[in-house]
Short mmCIF file of C-alpha atoms in Angstrom, two decimals:
data_model
loop_
_atom_site.label_atom_id
_atom_site.label_comp_id
_atom_site.label_asym_id
_atom_site.label_seq_id
_atom_site.Cartn_x
_atom_site.Cartn_y
_atom_site.Cartn_z
CA UNK A 1 14.95 141.68 163.46
CA UNK A 2 15.63 142.51 167.11
CA UNK A 3 18.00 139.55 167.34
CA UNK A 4 20.48 140.98 164.79
CA UNK A 5 23.14 143.43 165.85
CA UNK A 6 23.20 146.28 163.32
CA UNK A 7 26.79 147.32 164.18
CA UNK A 8 28.55 145.08 161.70
CA UNK A 9 32.16 145.93 160.75
CA UNK A 10 31.77 144.85 157.11
CA UNK A 11 34.35 146.60 154.95
CA UNK A 12 33.48 148.10 151.53
CA UNK A 13 33.90 145.66 148.65
CA UNK A 14 32.93 142.63 150.72
CA UNK A 15 30.35 140.12 149.46
CA UNK A 16 28.32 137.79 151.64
CA UNK A 17 26.46 134.53 151.24
CA UNK A 18 23.82 133.06 153.53
CA UNK A 19 24.74 129.46 154.39
CA UNK A 20 22.29 126.64 154.93
CA UNK A 21 23.36 126.27 158.56
CA UNK A 22 22.21 129.83 159.23
CA UNK A 23 25.65 131.45 159.36
CA UNK A 24 26.92 134.17 157.04
CA UNK A 25 30.08 133.91 154.91
CA UNK A 26 31.81 137.10 153.79
CA UNK A 27 34.55 137.41 151.16
CA UNK A 28 36.39 140.68 151.36
CA UNK A 29 39.22 142.52 153.08
CA UNK A 30 40.58 142.53 156.61
CA UNK A 31 41.58 145.59 158.65
CA UNK A 32 45.07 145.19 157.15
CA UNK A 33 43.57 145.25 153.60
CA UNK A 34 44.44 141.61 152.97
CA UNK A 35 41.79 139.40 151.36
CA UNK A 36 40.06 136.91 153.65
CA UNK A 37 36.98 134.80 154.31
CA UNK A 38 34.97 135.26 157.48
CA UNK A 39 32.10 133.42 159.16
CA UNK A 40 29.52 135.22 161.28
CA UNK A 41 26.58 134.23 163.42
CA UNK A 42 23.74 136.60 162.36
CA UNK A 43 22.68 136.86 166.02
CA UNK A 44 26.01 138.49 166.89
CA UNK A 45 27.69 140.17 163.95
CA UNK A 46 30.31 141.96 166.03
CA UNK A 47 32.18 138.71 166.69
CA UNK A 48 33.41 136.52 163.84
CA UNK A 49 33.32 132.75 164.18
CA UNK A 50 36.22 132.18 161.82
CA UNK A 51 38.63 134.21 159.68
CA UNK A 52 40.75 132.60 156.97
CA UNK A 53 43.36 134.80 155.22
CA UNK A 54 43.64 134.27 151.47
CA UNK A 55 46.29 136.64 150.09
CA UNK A 56 47.23 140.31 149.81
CA UNK A 57 45.95 140.94 146.28
CA UNK A 58 43.70 143.94 145.66
CA UNK A 59 41.00 142.52 143.38
CA UNK A 60 37.44 142.01 144.63
CA UNK A 61 36.46 138.46 145.59
CA UNK A 62 33.44 136.67 144.09
CA UNK A 63 32.15 133.79 146.27
CA UNK A 64 30.03 131.02 144.71
CA UNK A 65 28.36 128.80 147.30
CA UNK A 66 27.33 125.17 146.75
CA UNK A 67 24.90 124.31 149.59
CA UNK A 68 24.67 120.65 148.53
CA UNK A 69 28.36 119.89 149.14
CA UNK A 70 29.09 122.79 151.55
CA UNK A 71 31.74 124.11 149.18
CA UNK A 72 32.54 127.68 148.23
CA UNK A 73 34.48 128.69 145.11
CA UNK A 74 36.40 131.97 145.34
CA UNK A 75 37.42 133.87 142.23
CA UNK A 76 39.18 137.22 142.43
CA UNK A 77 38.89 139.97 139.86
CA UNK A 78 42.20 140.12 137.99
CA UNK A 79 43.32 136.75 139.38
CA UNK A 80 44.23 133.73 137.29
CA UNK A 81 42.96 131.09 139.72
CA UNK A 82 39.81 129.78 141.41
CA UNK A 83 40.16 128.51 144.98
CA UNK A 84 37.95 125.87 146.63
CA UNK A 85 37.02 125.81 150.32
CA UNK A 86 34.91 123.49 152.45
CA UNK A 87 32.56 124.75 155.17
CA UNK A 88 32.13 122.44 158.14
CA UNK A 89 31.22 122.93 161.79
CA UNK A 90 31.57 126.70 161.75
CA UNK A 91 35.01 126.58 160.12
CA UNK A 92 36.46 127.15 156.64
CA UNK A 93 39.01 124.74 155.18
CA UNK A 94 41.14 125.28 152.07
CA UNK A 95 40.95 122.34 149.63
CA UNK A 96 42.61 123.13 146.30
CA UNK A 97 42.70 125.61 143.43
CA UNK A 98 42.52 125.86 139.67
CA UNK A 99 45.38 127.79 138.07
CA UNK A 100 45.79 129.33 134.63
CA UNK A 101 47.96 131.92 132.94
CA UNK A 102 45.21 134.40 132.03
CA UNK A 103 43.54 136.91 134.32
CA UNK A 104 39.78 136.84 134.79
CA UNK A 105 37.31 139.70 134.93
CA UNK A 106 34.66 137.48 136.49
CA UNK A 107 33.14 134.01 136.38
CA UNK A 108 29.72 132.40 136.23
CA UNK A 109 28.71 128.94 137.40
CA UNK A 110 26.64 126.27 135.66
CA UNK A 111 23.52 125.18 137.61
CA UNK A 112 23.62 121.65 139.02
CA UNK A 113 21.26 120.31 136.34
CA UNK A 114 23.91 120.97 133.66
CA UNK A 115 26.78 119.04 135.29
CA UNK A 116 28.17 115.79 133.86
CA UNK A 117 28.12 113.06 136.52
CA UNK A 118 29.90 110.65 134.13
CA UNK A 119 33.17 112.53 134.74
CA UNK A 120 32.44 113.41 138.41
CA UNK A 121 32.00 117.08 137.55
CA UNK A 122 30.94 118.91 140.74
CA UNK A 123 31.01 122.43 139.26
CA UNK A 124 31.60 124.17 135.96
CA UNK A 125 32.93 127.71 135.77
CA UNK A 126 32.67 130.09 132.83
CA UNK A 127 35.63 132.44 133.06
CA UNK A 128 35.66 135.83 131.32
CA UNK A 129 39.19 135.91 129.91
CA UNK A 130 40.48 139.48 129.78
CA UNK A 131 43.55 138.97 127.59
CA UNK A 132 41.98 136.72 124.94
CA UNK A 133 38.54 138.36 125.06
CA UNK A 134 36.66 135.08 125.30
CA UNK A 135 34.95 132.81 127.81
CA UNK A 136 36.86 129.77 129.06
CA UNK A 137 34.83 126.72 130.14
CA UNK A 138 36.41 125.17 133.25
CA UNK A 139 34.99 121.81 134.43
CA UNK A 140 35.86 121.18 138.09
CA UNK A 141 36.04 117.42 138.67
CA UNK A 142 36.80 114.96 141.45
CA UNK A 143 39.35 112.36 140.35
CA UNK A 144 38.15 108.80 141.02
CA UNK A 145 38.94 105.41 139.57
CA UNK A 146 35.38 104.14 139.75
CA UNK A 147 33.09 104.89 136.79
CA UNK A 148 29.89 104.30 138.76
CA UNK A 149 27.54 107.07 139.81
CA UNK A 150 28.98 108.91 142.83
CA UNK A 151 26.04 109.33 145.19
CA UNK A 152 28.12 111.28 147.70
CA UNK A 153 28.97 113.93 145.07
CA UNK A 154 25.44 114.24 143.69
CA UNK A 155 23.18 114.46 146.69
CA UNK A 156 19.56 115.60 146.51
CA UNK A 157 19.33 119.18 145.30
CA UNK A 158 16.84 121.95 144.56
CA UNK A 159 14.46 121.00 141.76
CA UNK A 160 12.56 122.90 139.11
CA UNK A 161 9.29 123.23 141.00
CA UNK A 162 9.00 126.54 142.89
CA UNK A 163 8.55 126.20 146.65
CA UNK A 164 6.12 129.14 146.73
CA UNK A 165 3.65 130.68 144.34
CA UNK A 166 3.87 134.40 143.60
CA UNK A 167 0.84 135.00 145.79
CA UNK A 168 2.41 133.14 148.73
CA UNK A 169 5.67 135.04 148.35
CA UNK A 170 3.90 138.42 148.26
CA UNK A 171 1.93 137.37 151.33
CA UNK A 172 5.22 136.93 153.20
CA UNK A 173 5.32 133.14 153.43
CA UNK A 174 8.64 131.28 153.63
CA UNK A 175 9.56 127.80 152.46
CA UNK A 176 12.63 125.69 151.87
CA UNK A 177 13.40 124.67 148.26
CA UNK A 178 11.73 121.49 147.02
CA UNK A 179 14.42 118.83 146.90
CA UNK A 180 14.77 116.16 144.20
CA UNK A 181 17.43 113.59 143.37
CA UNK A 182 20.18 114.67 140.99
CA UNK A 183 19.28 111.94 138.50
CA UNK A 184 15.65 113.12 138.44
CA UNK A 185 16.79 116.69 137.92
CA UNK A 186 19.12 115.70 135.07
CA UNK A 187 16.41 113.59 133.42
CA UNK A 188 13.97 116.50 133.56
CA UNK A 189 16.62 118.80 132.07
CA UNK A 190 17.45 116.40 129.21
CA UNK A 191 13.80 116.24 128.14
CA UNK A 192 13.26 120.01 128.55
CA UNK A 193 10.12 119.29 130.58
CA UNK A 194 11.40 120.28 133.99
CA UNK A 195 10.06 123.82 134.19
CA UNK A 196 6.47 124.82 133.59
CA UNK A 197 4.71 128.08 134.37
CA UNK A 198 1.06 128.30 135.32
CA UNK A 199 -1.14 130.17 137.75
CA UNK A 200 -2.11 128.60 141.05
CA UNK A 201 -5.66 127.79 139.94
CA UNK A 202 -4.79 126.21 136.59
CA UNK A 203 -6.14 127.26 133.17
CA UNK A 204 -9.82 127.71 132.30
CA UNK A 205 -10.84 124.55 130.35
CA UNK A 206 -13.19 126.51 128.09
CA UNK A 207 -10.50 129.04 127.28
CA UNK A 208 -8.02 126.24 126.56
CA UNK A 209 -10.48 124.55 124.18
CA UNK A 210 -11.16 127.87 122.44
CA UNK A 211 -7.45 128.45 121.95
CA UNK A 212 -6.99 124.93 120.61
CA UNK A 213 -9.85 125.49 118.11
CA UNK A 214 -8.29 128.78 116.99
CA UNK A 215 -4.92 127.10 116.54
CA UNK A 216 -6.51 124.28 114.51
CA UNK A 217 -8.33 126.84 112.31
CA UNK A 218 -5.10 128.74 111.74
CA UNK A 219 -3.26 125.54 110.84
CA UNK A 220 -6.04 124.63 108.36
CA UNK A 221 -5.88 128.12 106.80
CA UNK A 222 -2.11 127.87 106.48
CA UNK A 223 -2.40 124.43 104.83
CA UNK A 224 -5.02 125.76 102.39
CA UNK A 225 -2.86 128.75 101.46
CA UNK A 226 0.14 126.48 101.03
CA UNK A 227 -1.85 124.21 98.67
CA UNK A 228 -3.02 127.26 96.66
CA UNK A 229 0.53 128.56 96.38
CA UNK A 230 1.76 125.15 95.27
CA UNK A 231 -0.98 124.93 92.59
CA UNK A 232 -0.20 128.40 91.27
CA UNK A 233 3.49 127.61 91.24
CA UNK A 234 2.80 124.50 89.15
CA UNK A 235 0.63 126.55 86.74
CA UNK A 236 3.40 129.14 86.39
CA UNK A 237 5.86 126.38 85.49
CA UNK A 238 3.42 125.03 82.85
CA UNK A 239 2.94 128.50 81.32
CA UNK A 240 6.70 129.06 81.24
CA UNK A 241 7.15 125.75 79.43
CA UNK A 242 4.39 126.65 76.88
CA UNK A 243 5.95 130.08 76.38
CA UNK A 244 9.29 128.43 75.68
CA UNK A 245 7.71 126.09 73.09
CA UNK A 246 5.92 128.99 71.38
CA UNK A 247 9.14 131.00 71.28
CA UNK A 248 10.93 128.09 69.60
CA UNK A 249 8.10 127.72 67.03
CA UNK A 250 8.19 131.46 66.34
CA UNK A 251 11.94 131.28 65.75
CA UNK A 252 11.41 128.44 63.25
CA UNK A 253 8.74 130.42 61.35
CA UNK A 254 11.08 133.41 61.16
CA UNK A 255 13.84 131.19 59.80
CA UNK A 256 11.49 129.74 57.14
CA UNK A 257 10.37 133.21 56.04
CA UNK A 258 14.01 134.29 55.71
CA UNK A 259 14.80 131.22 53.58
CA UNK A 260 11.81 131.93 51.29
CA UNK A 261 12.95 135.49 50.76
CA UNK A 262 16.37 134.25 49.69
CA UNK A 263 14.89 131.79 47.15
CA UNK A 264 12.40 134.27 45.57
CA UNK A 265 12.84 134.50 41.68
CA UNK A 266 13.13 138.05 40.29
CA UNK A 267 10.17 139.18 38.05
CA UNK A 268 11.10 139.90 34.28
CA UNK A 269 10.71 143.47 33.14
CA UNK A 270 8.07 143.82 30.31
CA UNK A 271 8.89 146.12 27.38
#
């Protein structure tokens, strides 16, 4: 775009996030090689709106942006903590941090639909623990006395329904995400009916009916085969039982023949 200055002093290793107010957040290193957060206006990238120093560690920073609450979670490679910042009015404010004794190689974040509003969980991190070679689950919660639903923590958020079809996206159209209430999103997630995939014109009714008929025929064939297998299995059991009875009768006959041979009287020799 002609309104964006291409001369942007972004240092190697920096990561950026587009914010919902139109600004750009970068997490990287300053000219003195210290780690910091910066805010830029995309119309003038040569001048930063805000710079917030973090520390002098050397690990890369991974920013995770929550546009609903205007929060950003910063995790550093090799660090043992996750820091929380609030974005407001073109400024960045430090809030708090999670600390542990084990270094992290990276983290992933649970989508909003998986959070537990009963414990005021606003984020959930999955930390790749280097030392123990496992993933730690870290729920990030807001401490409150009230047990009621916190509407200010769970504002309307992006839903399951795509804002654009594939055809619209390829055509170059733009659209904001379709917003739904958090409770609606969680209800859709709990019933596993939130996401569906279909083409823009819907399915052909005749094709759908044909597929249903084929499925019904396959189910009938499977049921018939299952009944045949069950009948043959029962017949095998009957034959095995008869074979066992015949074997027992044969053993009795053999025993009787042996007894008769023992009781046989010797024939007198004629002179």
